Amino acid sequence: LQGRLQVLRAGGLGLKRPRYGLYVIPPHSEEVLLMAAERQSQLKLGPYYVISSNALDFDRDSPCFLGRLSGNATCTQYLLHGQRIGGSGTSGTSATLREEFAALRFRKPTDAPRRMQVVLPNGTTSYSSRSGQEGQLLAAAEGTMPRQQFGYMVNTSPTWDAARKVYRMNFHNRVMRASSKNFQLIKADSSFKAETPEFLAMQFGRVDETSFSFDASGPLSPLQAFAIALSVFDDRVYEALRIYY
């Protein structure tokens, strides 16, 4: 899948909620909007995006609803959920479960660019409860449950250019500007060590002030790749304070 992510509406100190759109060009056709996302205003800490097939409808009960991306207060880990599913609680009471589509962690233990670690369902369905407890995918990322049943990805490591004193990456002429939002993803093993550095599952990078190139392939779905791209638009307080994490 090759397309672009467009900032449809920027946020700020006002009441406007940031919006983003993913556009693709089908064969022998004009560019179309595949999906859109809106960052919600809420009382609890942490970013929260609703993803929809309609750029004007972000109601979670709408038939256009595709998923929601929620992050923690420090914007260092995210979970992509699907539709709410009715279930049964541990005491036989009614409960609501959310299907998990992807988990993402950011790590920055040194002065080098941050690391991205992605966990995907792998042939089985993962759920988390509405109580806000971390689900199976985040638990697998943290290493607190068996990791063999999931798929993993990491971002590629940029190369340090000593002459220009910058980190560089090859985006194959798809990215026009340097940005901390630029990244590439490759498959990894369960310890987040790259397995196939020559095969890119996703690359994302700035073209101009409001447009970003967006390329993704299997095992990522368009929804998973779009959610991962949304996460780079959030400010990470640890990085602003120059604290390793």
Short mmCIF file of C-alpha atoms in Angstrom, two decimals:
data_model
loop_
_atom_site.label_atom_id
_atom_site.label_comp_id
_atom_site.label_asym_id
_atom_site.label_seq_id
_atom_site.Cartn_x
_atom_site.Cartn_y
_atom_site.Cartn_z
CA LEU A 1 0.00 0.00 0.00
CA GLN A 2 1.45 3.35 -1.03
CA GLY A 3 -0.21 6.62 -0.10
CA ARG A 4 0.12 9.74 1.98
CA LEU A 5 -0.97 10.92 5.40
CA GLN A 6 -2.36 14.42 5.42
CA VAL A 7 -2.85 16.68 8.46
CA LEU A 8 -6.46 17.72 7.84
CA ARG A 9 -6.71 19.99 10.84
CA ALA A 10 -3.94 21.03 13.19
CA GLY A 11 -4.43 21.19 16.94
CA GLY A 12 -3.31 23.91 19.29
CA LEU A 13 -4.44 25.80 22.34
CA GLY A 14 -7.94 26.24 20.94
CA LEU A 15 -10.84 23.81 20.96
CA LYS A 16 -9.99 22.21 17.62
CA ARG A 17 -9.22 18.50 17.68
CA PRO A 18 -6.38 17.48 15.33
CA ARG A 19 -7.48 15.38 12.36
CA TYR A 20 -5.48 13.21 9.99
CA GLY A 21 -6.39 11.48 6.74
CA LEU A 22 -4.85 8.53 4.91
CA TYR A 23 -5.11 8.83 1.12
CA VAL A 24 -4.31 6.16 -1.46
CA ILE A 25 -4.44 5.98 -5.25
CA PRO A 26 -6.11 2.79 -6.53
CA PRO A 27 -5.02 1.49 -9.96
CA HIS A 28 -6.53 3.53 -12.80
CA SER A 29 -8.36 5.80 -10.40
CA GLU A 30 -8.08 9.10 -8.54
CA GLU A 31 -6.84 9.54 -4.98
CA VAL A 32 -9.36 8.51 -2.33
CA LEU A 33 -9.57 8.81 1.44
CA LEU A 34 -9.08 5.36 2.98
CA MET A 35 -9.52 6.34 6.63
CA ALA A 36 -9.21 9.29 8.99
CA ALA A 37 -8.48 9.90 12.66
CA GLU A 38 -9.35 12.55 15.21
CA ARG A 39 -7.50 13.12 18.48
CA GLN A 40 -10.14 13.34 21.17
CA SER A 41 -10.39 15.80 24.04
CA GLN A 42 -10.76 13.96 27.33
CA LEU A 43 -10.25 14.37 31.04
CA LYS A 44 -7.91 11.44 31.57
CA LEU A 45 -4.22 11.71 30.77
CA GLY A 46 -2.83 10.28 27.57
CA PRO A 47 -3.64 10.67 23.86
CA TYR A 48 -6.75 9.08 22.41
CA TYR A 49 -7.60 8.81 18.71
CA VAL A 50 -10.77 7.57 17.03
CA ILE A 51 -10.19 6.09 13.57
CA SER A 52 -13.05 6.12 11.06
CA SER A 53 -13.76 5.47 7.40
CA ASN A 54 -15.50 8.87 7.29
CA ALA A 55 -13.50 12.05 7.90
CA LEU A 56 -16.57 13.75 9.37
CA ASP A 57 -17.85 10.97 11.64
CA PHE A 58 -15.84 10.00 14.72
CA ASP A 59 -18.63 8.53 16.83
CA ARG A 60 -17.49 5.21 18.36
CA ASP A 61 -20.99 3.78 17.84
CA SER A 62 -21.03 4.71 14.17
CA PRO A 63 -20.81 2.01 11.46
CA CYS A 64 -17.83 4.01 10.17
CA PHE A 65 -15.83 3.31 13.35
CA LEU A 66 -12.67 1.28 12.65
CA GLY A 67 -10.70 1.44 15.88
CA ARG A 68 -9.27 3.57 18.63
CA LEU A 69 -5.66 4.27 19.54
CA SER A 70 -4.94 5.13 23.16
CA GLY A 71 -1.62 6.03 24.78
CA ASN A 72 -0.33 6.44 28.30
CA ALA A 73 0.36 9.80 29.95
CA THR A 74 4.00 9.90 28.81
CA CYS A 75 3.16 8.82 25.24
CA THR A 76 5.62 5.93 25.45
CA GLN A 77 3.18 3.07 24.84
CA TYR A 78 0.00 2.69 22.78
CA LEU A 79 -2.71 0.11 22.21
CA LEU A 80 -4.92 -0.13 19.12
CA HIS A 81 -8.40 -1.48 19.89
CA GLY A 82 -11.24 -2.53 17.65
CA GLN A 83 -14.95 -2.69 18.35
CA ARG A 84 -16.26 -3.25 21.85
CA ILE A 85 -17.46 -6.80 22.38
CA GLY A 86 -19.87 -7.92 25.10
CA GLY A 87 -18.57 -10.66 27.40
CA SER A 88 -18.81 -12.11 30.86
CA GLY A 89 -16.92 -10.87 33.90
CA THR A 90 -15.09 -13.09 36.37
CA SER A 91 -18.08 -13.06 38.72
CA GLY A 92 -20.61 -13.69 36.00
CA THR A 93 -21.47 -10.00 35.58
CA SER A 94 -21.61 -8.24 32.27
CA ALA A 95 -18.30 -6.98 30.93
CA THR A 96 -17.05 -5.29 27.81
CA LEU A 97 -13.96 -6.46 25.97
CA ARG A 98 -12.03 -4.72 23.24
CA GLU A 99 -10.21 -6.62 20.55
CA GLU A 100 -6.52 -5.70 20.38
CA PHE A 101 -5.01 -5.07 16.96
CA ALA A 102 -1.53 -3.76 17.83
CA ALA A 103 0.67 -2.49 20.66
CA LEU A 104 3.51 -0.01 20.33
CA ARG A 105 6.29 1.07 22.70
CA PHE A 106 8.83 3.87 22.39
CA ARG A 107 12.24 3.57 24.06
CA LYS A 108 15.11 6.07 24.21
CA PRO A 109 17.91 4.81 26.48
CA THR A 110 20.65 6.94 24.85
CA ASP A 111 21.12 10.10 22.80
CA ALA A 112 20.42 8.12 19.63
CA PRO A 113 16.97 8.41 18.01
CA ARG A 114 14.14 6.70 19.84
CA ARG A 115 13.37 3.01 19.32
CA MET A 116 9.95 1.74 18.26
CA GLN A 117 8.77 -1.74 19.24
CA VAL A 118 5.54 -3.12 17.74
CA VAL A 119 3.60 -6.25 18.76
CA LEU A 120 0.90 -7.72 16.50
CA PRO A 121 -1.61 -10.57 16.93
CA ASN A 122 -0.39 -13.67 15.12
CA GLY A 123 -3.24 -15.93 14.14
CA THR A 124 -5.08 -15.61 17.48
CA THR A 125 -7.36 -12.93 18.88
CA SER A 126 -6.26 -10.84 21.86
CA TYR A 127 -8.60 -8.93 24.12
CA SER A 128 -8.35 -6.42 26.95
CA SER A 129 -11.01 -5.34 29.43
CA ARG A 130 -12.71 -1.97 29.61
CA SER A 131 -11.17 -1.43 33.06
CA GLY A 132 -8.08 0.04 31.43
CA GLN A 133 -5.82 -2.87 32.34
CA GLU A 134 -3.03 -3.60 29.92
CA GLY A 135 -3.89 -6.33 27.46
CA GLN A 136 -2.01 -9.28 26.09
CA LEU A 137 -0.09 -7.37 23.43
CA LEU A 138 1.40 -4.84 25.84
CA ALA A 139 2.14 -7.65 28.30
CA ALA A 140 4.02 -9.46 25.53
CA ALA A 141 5.96 -6.29 24.77
CA GLU A 142 6.95 -6.00 28.42
CA GLY A 143 7.93 -9.67 28.55
CA THR A 144 5.41 -10.55 31.26
CA MET A 145 3.74 -13.28 29.19
CA PRO A 146 4.90 -15.82 26.56
CA ARG A 147 5.92 -14.03 23.38
CA GLN A 148 5.92 -16.86 20.86
CA GLN A 149 2.30 -16.38 19.77
CA PHE A 150 2.75 -12.81 18.53
CA GLY A 151 4.46 -10.97 15.67
CA TYR A 152 7.10 -8.29 16.27
CA MET A 153 8.60 -5.29 14.51
CA VAL A 154 11.22 -2.65 15.26
CA ASN A 155 12.31 0.52 13.53
CA THR A 156 15.51 0.53 11.53
CA SER A 157 18.54 2.18 13.09
CA PRO A 158 19.73 5.33 11.28
CA THR A 159 23.36 5.84 10.33
CA TRP A 160 25.35 8.66 11.91
CA ASP A 161 26.82 11.06 9.35
CA ALA A 162 29.94 12.41 11.09
CA ALA A 163 30.56 15.06 8.44
CA ARG A 164 27.08 16.58 8.66
CA LYS A 165 26.56 15.57 12.29
CA VAL A 166 23.10 14.13 11.63
CA TYR A 167 21.46 10.70 11.50
CA ARG A 168 20.59 9.49 8.00
CA MET A 169 18.24 6.90 6.50
CA ASN A 170 17.47 5.81 2.95
CA PHE A 171 13.79 6.41 2.20
CA HIS A 172 14.16 5.59 -1.50
CA ASN A 173 13.15 9.09 -2.67
CA ARG A 174 9.83 8.96 -0.83
CA VAL A 175 10.73 11.44 1.94
CA MET A 176 11.67 15.05 1.21
CA ARG A 177 12.46 16.51 4.64
CA ALA A 178 14.31 15.47 7.77
CA SER A 179 12.01 15.00 10.75
CA SER A 180 11.87 13.19 14.08
CA LYS A 181 8.61 11.70 12.78
CA ASN A 182 10.35 9.79 9.98
CA PHE A 183 10.73 6.04 10.52
CA GLN A 184 10.94 2.60 8.91
CA LEU A 185 9.72 -0.71 10.38
CA ILE A 186 11.13 -4.20 9.81
CA LYS A 187 10.27 -7.64 11.18
CA ALA A 188 11.91 -8.70 14.44
CA ASP A 189 12.11 -11.69 16.76
CA SER A 190 10.44 -11.84 20.17
CA SER A 191 13.35 -9.96 21.78
CA PHE A 192 12.94 -7.14 19.25
CA LYS A 193 16.08 -7.97 17.29
CA ALA A 194 15.80 -7.26 13.58
CA GLU A 195 15.30 -10.40 11.45
CA THR A 196 15.05 -9.09 7.90
CA PRO A 197 16.66 -5.63 7.69
CA GLU A 198 16.45 -5.71 3.91
CA PHE A 199 12.65 -6.04 3.93
CA LEU A 200 10.68 -2.92 4.91
CA ALA A 201 7.20 -3.51 6.27
CA MET A 202 6.53 0.21 6.59
CA GLN A 203 8.14 3.57 5.99
CA PHE A 204 6.78 6.99 6.86
CA GLY A 205 8.26 10.44 6.42
CA ARG A 206 7.69 14.12 5.93
CA VAL A 207 7.10 15.55 2.45
CA ASP A 208 6.07 19.07 3.47
CA GLU A 209 4.54 20.87 6.45
CA THR A 210 1.26 18.92 6.43
CA SER A 211 1.89 15.88 4.22
CA PHE A 212 3.78 12.63 4.88
CA SER A 213 4.57 9.70 2.60
CA PHE A 214 3.01 6.45 3.82
CA ASP A 215 4.13 3.02 2.57
CA ALA A 216 3.04 -0.24 4.25
CA SER A 217 2.89 -3.95 3.46
CA GLY A 218 2.15 -7.24 5.19
CA PRO A 219 1.95 -8.32 7.90
CA LEU A 220 0.68 -4.82 8.72
CA SER A 221 -2.90 -3.97 7.79
CA PRO A 222 -3.67 -0.40 6.67
CA LEU A 223 -5.40 0.22 10.02
CA GLN A 224 -2.41 -0.98 12.04
CA ALA A 225 0.04 1.05 9.95
CA PHE A 226 -2.13 4.19 10.17
CA ALA A 227 -2.33 3.88 13.97
CA ILE A 228 1.44 3.48 14.25
CA ALA A 229 1.92 6.62 12.14
CA LEU A 230 -0.49 8.59 14.36
CA SER A 231 1.62 7.86 17.42
CA VAL A 232 4.58 9.92 16.17
CA PHE A 233 2.51 13.13 16.26
CA ASP A 234 2.37 13.12 20.06
CA ASP A 235 4.93 15.00 22.16
CA ARG A 236 6.88 12.82 24.60
CA VAL A 237 7.50 14.65 27.87
CA TYR A 238 10.63 12.59 28.61
CA GLU A 239 12.25 13.81 25.41
CA ALA A 240 11.27 17.42 26.09
CA LEU A 241 12.99 17.13 29.48
CA ARG A 242 15.94 15.20 27.96
CA ILE A 243 15.27 12.17 30.16
CA TYR A 244 16.14 8.69 28.92
CA TYR A 245 13.36 6.12 29.00
#
